mmCIF file of C-alpha atoms and ligand atoms in Angstrom:
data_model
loop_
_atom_site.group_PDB
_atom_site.id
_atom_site.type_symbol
_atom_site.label_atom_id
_atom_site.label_comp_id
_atom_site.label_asym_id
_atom_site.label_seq_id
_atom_site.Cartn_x
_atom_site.Cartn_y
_atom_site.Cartn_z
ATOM 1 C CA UNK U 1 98.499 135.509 105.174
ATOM 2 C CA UNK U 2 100.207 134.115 108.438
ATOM 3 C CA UNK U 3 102.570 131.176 107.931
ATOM 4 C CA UNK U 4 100.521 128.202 109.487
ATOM 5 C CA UNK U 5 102.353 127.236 112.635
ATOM 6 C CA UNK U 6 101.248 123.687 112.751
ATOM 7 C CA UNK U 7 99.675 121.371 109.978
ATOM 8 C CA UNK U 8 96.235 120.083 110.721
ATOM 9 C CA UNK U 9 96.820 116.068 110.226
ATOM 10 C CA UNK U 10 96.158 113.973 107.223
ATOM 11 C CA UNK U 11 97.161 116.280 104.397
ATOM 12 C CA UNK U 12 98.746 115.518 101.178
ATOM 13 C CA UNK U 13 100.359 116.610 98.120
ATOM 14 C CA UNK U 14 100.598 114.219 95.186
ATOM 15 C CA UNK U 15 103.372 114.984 92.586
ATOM 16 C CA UNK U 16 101.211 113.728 89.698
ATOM 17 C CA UNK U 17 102.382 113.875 86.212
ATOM 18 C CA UNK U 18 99.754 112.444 84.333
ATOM 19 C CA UNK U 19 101.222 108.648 84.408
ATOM 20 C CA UNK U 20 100.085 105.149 85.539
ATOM 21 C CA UNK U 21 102.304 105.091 88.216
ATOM 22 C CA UNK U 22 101.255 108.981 90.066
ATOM 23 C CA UNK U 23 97.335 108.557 88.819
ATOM 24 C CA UNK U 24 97.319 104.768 90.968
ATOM 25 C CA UNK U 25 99.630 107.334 93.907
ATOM 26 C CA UNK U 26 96.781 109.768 93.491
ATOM 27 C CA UNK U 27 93.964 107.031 93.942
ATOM 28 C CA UNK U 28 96.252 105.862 96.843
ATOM 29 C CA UNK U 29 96.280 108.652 98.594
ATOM 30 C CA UNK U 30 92.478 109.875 97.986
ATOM 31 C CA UNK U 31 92.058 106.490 99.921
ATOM 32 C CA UNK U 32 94.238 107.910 103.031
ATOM 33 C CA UNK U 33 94.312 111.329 103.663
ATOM 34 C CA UNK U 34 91.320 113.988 103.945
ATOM 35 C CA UNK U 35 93.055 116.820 101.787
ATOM 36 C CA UNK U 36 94.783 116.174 98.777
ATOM 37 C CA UNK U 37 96.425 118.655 96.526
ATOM 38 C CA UNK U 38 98.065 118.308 93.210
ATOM 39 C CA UNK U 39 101.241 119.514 91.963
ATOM 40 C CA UNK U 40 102.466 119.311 88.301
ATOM 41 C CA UNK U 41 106.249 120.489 86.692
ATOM 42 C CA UNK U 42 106.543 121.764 83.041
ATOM 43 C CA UNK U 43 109.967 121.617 82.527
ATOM 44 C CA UNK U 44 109.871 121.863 78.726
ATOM 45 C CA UNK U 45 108.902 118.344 78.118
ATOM 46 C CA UNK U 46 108.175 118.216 74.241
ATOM 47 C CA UNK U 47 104.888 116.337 74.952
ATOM 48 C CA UNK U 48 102.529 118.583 76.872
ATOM 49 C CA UNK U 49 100.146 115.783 75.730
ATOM 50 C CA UNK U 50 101.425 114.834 79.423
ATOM 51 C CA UNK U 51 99.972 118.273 80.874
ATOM 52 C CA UNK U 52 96.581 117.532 79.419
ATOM 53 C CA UNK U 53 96.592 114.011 80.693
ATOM 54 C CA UNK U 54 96.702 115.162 84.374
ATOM 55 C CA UNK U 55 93.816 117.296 83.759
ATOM 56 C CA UNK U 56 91.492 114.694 82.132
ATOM 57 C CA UNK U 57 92.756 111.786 84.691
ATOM 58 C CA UNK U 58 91.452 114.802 87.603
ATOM 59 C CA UNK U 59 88.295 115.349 85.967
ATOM 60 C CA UNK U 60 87.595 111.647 85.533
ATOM 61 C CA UNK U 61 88.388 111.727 89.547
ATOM 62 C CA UNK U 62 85.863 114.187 90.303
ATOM 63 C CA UNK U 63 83.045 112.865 88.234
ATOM 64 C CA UNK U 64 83.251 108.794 88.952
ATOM 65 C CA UNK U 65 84.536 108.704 92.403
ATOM 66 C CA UNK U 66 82.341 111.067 94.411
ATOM 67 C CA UNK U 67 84.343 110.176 98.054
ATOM 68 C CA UNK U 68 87.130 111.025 96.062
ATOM 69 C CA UNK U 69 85.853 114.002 94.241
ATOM 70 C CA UNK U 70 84.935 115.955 98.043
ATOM 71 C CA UNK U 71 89.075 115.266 99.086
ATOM 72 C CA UNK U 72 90.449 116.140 96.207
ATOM 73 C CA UNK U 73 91.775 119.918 96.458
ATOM 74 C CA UNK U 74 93.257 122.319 93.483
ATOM 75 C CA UNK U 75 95.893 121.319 91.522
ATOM 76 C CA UNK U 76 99.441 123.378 90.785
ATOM 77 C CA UNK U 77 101.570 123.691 87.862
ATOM 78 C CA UNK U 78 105.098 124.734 88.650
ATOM 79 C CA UNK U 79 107.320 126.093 85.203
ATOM 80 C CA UNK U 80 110.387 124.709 85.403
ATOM 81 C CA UNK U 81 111.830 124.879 81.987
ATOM 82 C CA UNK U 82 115.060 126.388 83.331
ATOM 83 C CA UNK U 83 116.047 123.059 84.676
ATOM 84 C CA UNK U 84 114.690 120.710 81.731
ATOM 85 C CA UNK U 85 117.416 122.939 79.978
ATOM 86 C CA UNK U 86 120.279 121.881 82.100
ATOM 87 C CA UNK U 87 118.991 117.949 81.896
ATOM 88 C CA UNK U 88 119.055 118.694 78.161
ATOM 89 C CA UNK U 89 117.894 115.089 78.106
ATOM 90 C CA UNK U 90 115.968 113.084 75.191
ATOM 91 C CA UNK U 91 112.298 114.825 76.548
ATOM 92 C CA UNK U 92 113.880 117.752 76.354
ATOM 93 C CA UNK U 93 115.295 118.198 73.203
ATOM 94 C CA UNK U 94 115.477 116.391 69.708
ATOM 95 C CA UNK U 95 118.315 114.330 70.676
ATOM 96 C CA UNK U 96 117.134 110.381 69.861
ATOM 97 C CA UNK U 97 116.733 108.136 72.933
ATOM 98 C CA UNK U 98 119.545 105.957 73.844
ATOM 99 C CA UNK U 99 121.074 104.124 76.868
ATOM 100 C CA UNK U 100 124.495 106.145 78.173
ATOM 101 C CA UNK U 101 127.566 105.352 78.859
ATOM 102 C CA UNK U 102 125.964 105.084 83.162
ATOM 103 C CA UNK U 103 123.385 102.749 81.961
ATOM 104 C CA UNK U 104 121.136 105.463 82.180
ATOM 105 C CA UNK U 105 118.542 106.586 79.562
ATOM 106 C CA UNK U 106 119.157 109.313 77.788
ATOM 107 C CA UNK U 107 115.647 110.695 79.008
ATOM 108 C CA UNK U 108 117.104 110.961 82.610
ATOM 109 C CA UNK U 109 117.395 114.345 83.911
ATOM 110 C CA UNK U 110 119.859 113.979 86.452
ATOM 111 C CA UNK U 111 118.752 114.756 90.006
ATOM 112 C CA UNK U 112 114.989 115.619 88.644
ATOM 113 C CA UNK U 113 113.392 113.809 91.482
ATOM 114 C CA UNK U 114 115.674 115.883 94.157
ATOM 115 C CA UNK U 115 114.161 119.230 92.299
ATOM 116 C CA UNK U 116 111.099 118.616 92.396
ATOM 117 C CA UNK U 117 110.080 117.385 95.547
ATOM 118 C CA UNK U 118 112.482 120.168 96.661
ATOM 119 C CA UNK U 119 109.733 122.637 94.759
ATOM 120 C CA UNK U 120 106.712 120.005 96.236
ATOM 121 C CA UNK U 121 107.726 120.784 99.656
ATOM 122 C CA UNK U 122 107.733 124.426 99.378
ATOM 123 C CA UNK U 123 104.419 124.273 98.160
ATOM 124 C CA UNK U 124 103.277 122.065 100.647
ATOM 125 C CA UNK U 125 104.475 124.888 103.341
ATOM 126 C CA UNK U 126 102.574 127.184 101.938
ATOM 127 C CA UNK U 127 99.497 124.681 101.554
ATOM 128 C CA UNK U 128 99.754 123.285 105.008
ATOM 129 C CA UNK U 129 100.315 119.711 103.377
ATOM 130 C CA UNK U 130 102.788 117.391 105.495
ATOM 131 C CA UNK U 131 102.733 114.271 103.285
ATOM 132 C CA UNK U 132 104.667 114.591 99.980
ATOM 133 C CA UNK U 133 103.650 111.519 97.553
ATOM 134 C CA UNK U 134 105.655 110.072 95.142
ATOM 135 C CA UNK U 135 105.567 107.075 92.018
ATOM 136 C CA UNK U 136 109.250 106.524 92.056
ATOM 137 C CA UNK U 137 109.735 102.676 92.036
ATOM 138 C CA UNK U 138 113.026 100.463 92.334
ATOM 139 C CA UNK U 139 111.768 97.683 90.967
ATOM 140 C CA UNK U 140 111.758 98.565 87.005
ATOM 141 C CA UNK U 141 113.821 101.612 86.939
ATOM 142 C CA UNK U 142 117.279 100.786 89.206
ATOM 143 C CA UNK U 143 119.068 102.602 86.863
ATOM 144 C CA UNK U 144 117.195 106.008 88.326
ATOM 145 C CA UNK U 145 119.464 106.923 91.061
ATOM 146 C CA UNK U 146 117.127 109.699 92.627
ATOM 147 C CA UNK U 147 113.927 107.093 92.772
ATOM 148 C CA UNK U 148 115.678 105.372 95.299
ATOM 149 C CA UNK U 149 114.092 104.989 99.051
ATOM 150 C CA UNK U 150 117.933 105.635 100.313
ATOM 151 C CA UNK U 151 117.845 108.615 98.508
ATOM 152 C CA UNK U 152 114.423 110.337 99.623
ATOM 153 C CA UNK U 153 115.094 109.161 103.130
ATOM 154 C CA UNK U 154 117.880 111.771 103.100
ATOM 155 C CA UNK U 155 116.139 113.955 101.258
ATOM 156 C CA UNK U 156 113.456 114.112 103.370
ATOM 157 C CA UNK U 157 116.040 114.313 106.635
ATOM 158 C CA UNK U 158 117.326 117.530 104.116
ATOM 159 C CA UNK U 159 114.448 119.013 103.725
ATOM 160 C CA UNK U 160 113.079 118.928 107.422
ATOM 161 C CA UNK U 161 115.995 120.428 108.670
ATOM 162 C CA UNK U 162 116.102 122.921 106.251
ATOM 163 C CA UNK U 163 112.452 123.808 106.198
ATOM 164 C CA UNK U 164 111.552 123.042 109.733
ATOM 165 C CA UNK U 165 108.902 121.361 108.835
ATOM 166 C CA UNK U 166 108.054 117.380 109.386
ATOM 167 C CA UNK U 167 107.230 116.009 106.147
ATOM 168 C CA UNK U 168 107.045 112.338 105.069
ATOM 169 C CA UNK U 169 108.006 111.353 101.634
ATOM 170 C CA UNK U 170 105.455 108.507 100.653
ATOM 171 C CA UNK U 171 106.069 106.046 97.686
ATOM 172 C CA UNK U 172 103.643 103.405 97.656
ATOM 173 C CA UNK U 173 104.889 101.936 94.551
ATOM 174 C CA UNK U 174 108.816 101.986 95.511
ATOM 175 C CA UNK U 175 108.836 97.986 95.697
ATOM 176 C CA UNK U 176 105.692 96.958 93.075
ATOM 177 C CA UNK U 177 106.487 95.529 89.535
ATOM 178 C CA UNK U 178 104.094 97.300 87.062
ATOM 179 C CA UNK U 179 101.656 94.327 87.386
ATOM 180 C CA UNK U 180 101.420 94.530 90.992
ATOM 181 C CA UNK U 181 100.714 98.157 90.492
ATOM 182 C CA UNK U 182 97.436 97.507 87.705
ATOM 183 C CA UNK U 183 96.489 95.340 91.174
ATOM 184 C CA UNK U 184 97.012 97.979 93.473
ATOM 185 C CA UNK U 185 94.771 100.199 91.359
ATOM 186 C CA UNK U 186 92.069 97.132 90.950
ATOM 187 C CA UNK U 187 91.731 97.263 94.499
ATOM 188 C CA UNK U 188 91.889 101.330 95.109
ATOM 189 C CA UNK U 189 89.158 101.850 92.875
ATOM 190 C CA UNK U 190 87.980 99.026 90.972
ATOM 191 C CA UNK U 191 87.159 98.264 86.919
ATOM 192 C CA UNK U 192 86.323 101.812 86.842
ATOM 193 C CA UNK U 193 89.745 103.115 88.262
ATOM 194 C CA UNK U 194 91.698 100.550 86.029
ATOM 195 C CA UNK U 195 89.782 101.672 82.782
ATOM 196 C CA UNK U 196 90.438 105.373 83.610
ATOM 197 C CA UNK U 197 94.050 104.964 84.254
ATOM 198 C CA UNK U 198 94.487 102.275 81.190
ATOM 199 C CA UNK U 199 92.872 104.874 78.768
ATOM 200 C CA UNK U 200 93.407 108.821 79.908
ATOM 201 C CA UNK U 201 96.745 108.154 82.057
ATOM 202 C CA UNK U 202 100.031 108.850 79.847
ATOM 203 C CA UNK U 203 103.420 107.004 80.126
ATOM 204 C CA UNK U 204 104.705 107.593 76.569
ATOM 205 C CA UNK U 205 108.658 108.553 76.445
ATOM 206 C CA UNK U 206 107.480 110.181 72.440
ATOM 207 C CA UNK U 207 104.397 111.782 73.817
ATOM 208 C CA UNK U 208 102.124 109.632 71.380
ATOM 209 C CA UNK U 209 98.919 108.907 72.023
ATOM 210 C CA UNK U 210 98.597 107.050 68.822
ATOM 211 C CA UNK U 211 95.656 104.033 68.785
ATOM 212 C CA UNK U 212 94.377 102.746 72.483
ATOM 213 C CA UNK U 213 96.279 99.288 72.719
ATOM 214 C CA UNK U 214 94.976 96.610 75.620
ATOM 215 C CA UNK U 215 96.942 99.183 78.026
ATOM 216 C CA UNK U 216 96.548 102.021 76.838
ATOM 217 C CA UNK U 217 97.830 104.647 74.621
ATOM 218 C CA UNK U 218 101.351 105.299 73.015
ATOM 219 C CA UNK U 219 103.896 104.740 70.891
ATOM 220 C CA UNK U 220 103.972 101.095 71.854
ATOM 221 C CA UNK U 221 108.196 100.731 71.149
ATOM 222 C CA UNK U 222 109.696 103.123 73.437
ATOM 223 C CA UNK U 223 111.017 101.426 77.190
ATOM 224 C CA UNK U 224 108.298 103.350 79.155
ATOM 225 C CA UNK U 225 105.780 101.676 76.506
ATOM 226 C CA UNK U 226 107.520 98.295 76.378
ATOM 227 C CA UNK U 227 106.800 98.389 80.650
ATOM 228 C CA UNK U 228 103.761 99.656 80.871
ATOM 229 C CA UNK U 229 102.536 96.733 78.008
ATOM 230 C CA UNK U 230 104.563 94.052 80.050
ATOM 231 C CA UNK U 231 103.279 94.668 83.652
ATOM 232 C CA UNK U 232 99.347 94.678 81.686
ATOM 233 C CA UNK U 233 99.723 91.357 80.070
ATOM 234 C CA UNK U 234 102.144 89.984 83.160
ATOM 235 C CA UNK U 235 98.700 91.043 85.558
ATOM 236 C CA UNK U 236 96.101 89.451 82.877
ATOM 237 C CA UNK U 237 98.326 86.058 82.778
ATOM 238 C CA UNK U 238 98.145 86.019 86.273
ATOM 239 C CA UNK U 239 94.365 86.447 86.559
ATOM 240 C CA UNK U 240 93.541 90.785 87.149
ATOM 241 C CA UNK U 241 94.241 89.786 90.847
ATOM 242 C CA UNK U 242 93.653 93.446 92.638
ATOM 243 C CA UNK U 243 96.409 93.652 95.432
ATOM 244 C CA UNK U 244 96.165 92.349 98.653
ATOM 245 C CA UNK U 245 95.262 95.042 101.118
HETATM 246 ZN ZN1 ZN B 301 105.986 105.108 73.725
#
């Protein structure tokens, strides 16, 4: 098959892992873009309770959001275990979670982000897909070093000059709290979307699905628990306001 020369506009390829934060990106950019593709990384993450997440969150897609449903295009799962053994981080192995020595969590996996929208935007060549989207967020996680905007701005310069290609690295929820993001996906697709993502999405650092709390399953101790719980409740104090648009 020829390389495509040029990319027919409005394309897009979600990295979408099954969480809050990439099933609200995936709403987003079913909103935007006429063609959206989904990609997926196994790098030997012990829960593949987060692989089976992404699939039910898709199928939900297709059958209660018909606009949706004719935009959304196949999804991709990329093996990656090679590198989850070099992060050899608290997903990854049996080591217990902890905070390091860099402030970090022990579950980081340093330069993951980098990877994998390095692997994204190879795909996306091959798709034809110009618009890479992404959940990384500043606002709870500044400890992440590769969610930052700084750093995908350069990777992006990176990988357009070394793919000669012009992609745009999209992260709607770089500057959202977790509340504002339960508001984004209030106004993206309503009670409906909110219900879907509060009970099928998983954000569980133990891969527990355990009993459905107020939002959501999980564990409902570990930090990625402890947030998703806090920006809930912080967006029912304040009312379920959906976000401004
Ligand atoms: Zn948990």
């Amino acid at each position: 098959m020829p390389l495509p020369s040029s990319f027919p506009p409005e394309a897009a390829l979600v990295l979408f892992s099954g969480g809050q934060d990439s099933s609200v990106c995936l709403a987003w950019a079913l909103e935007r873009y006429g063609r959206v593709e989904t990609v997926g990384f196994d790098y030997g993450q012990h829960h593949g309770v987060e692989m089976q997440a992404r699939q039910v969150v898709r199928e939900n897609v297709l059958a209660g959001f018909p606009d949706w449903a004719a935009r959304l295009g196949p999804d991709h799962e990329l093996e990656m275990r090679g590198f989850g053994t070099i992060g050899g981080s608290a997903l990854t192995t049996n080591r217990e979670m902890e905070i390091n020595e860099r402030g970090l969590p022990s579950t980081f996996v340093p330069g993951r982000n980098l990877v994998f929208l390095t692997y994204a935007a190879a795909l996306a060549d091959r798709r034809g897909l110009n618009v890479l989207i992404g959940g990384m967020c500043e606002t709870d996680f500044s400890g992440y070093p590769d969610c930052r905007r700084d750093t995908l701005d350069a990777l992006q310069s990176a990988l357009n000059l070394g793919m000669d290609r012009d992609f745009r690295i999209e992260t709607p929820l770089m500057y959202l709290t977790k509340a504002q993001t339960w508001a984004l996906s209030k106004r993206l697709g309503g009670q409906d979307l909110v219900d879907l993502i509060m009970s099928e999405s998983h954000t569980c650092y133990l891969g527990e699905r355990g009993q459905l709390h107020a939002w959501g399953h999980g564990c409902g101790t570990c930090p990625a628990c402890d947030l998703r719980a806090k920006g809930w409740a912080e967006w029912h104090a304040a009312g379920e306001p959906g976000a401004p648009s």
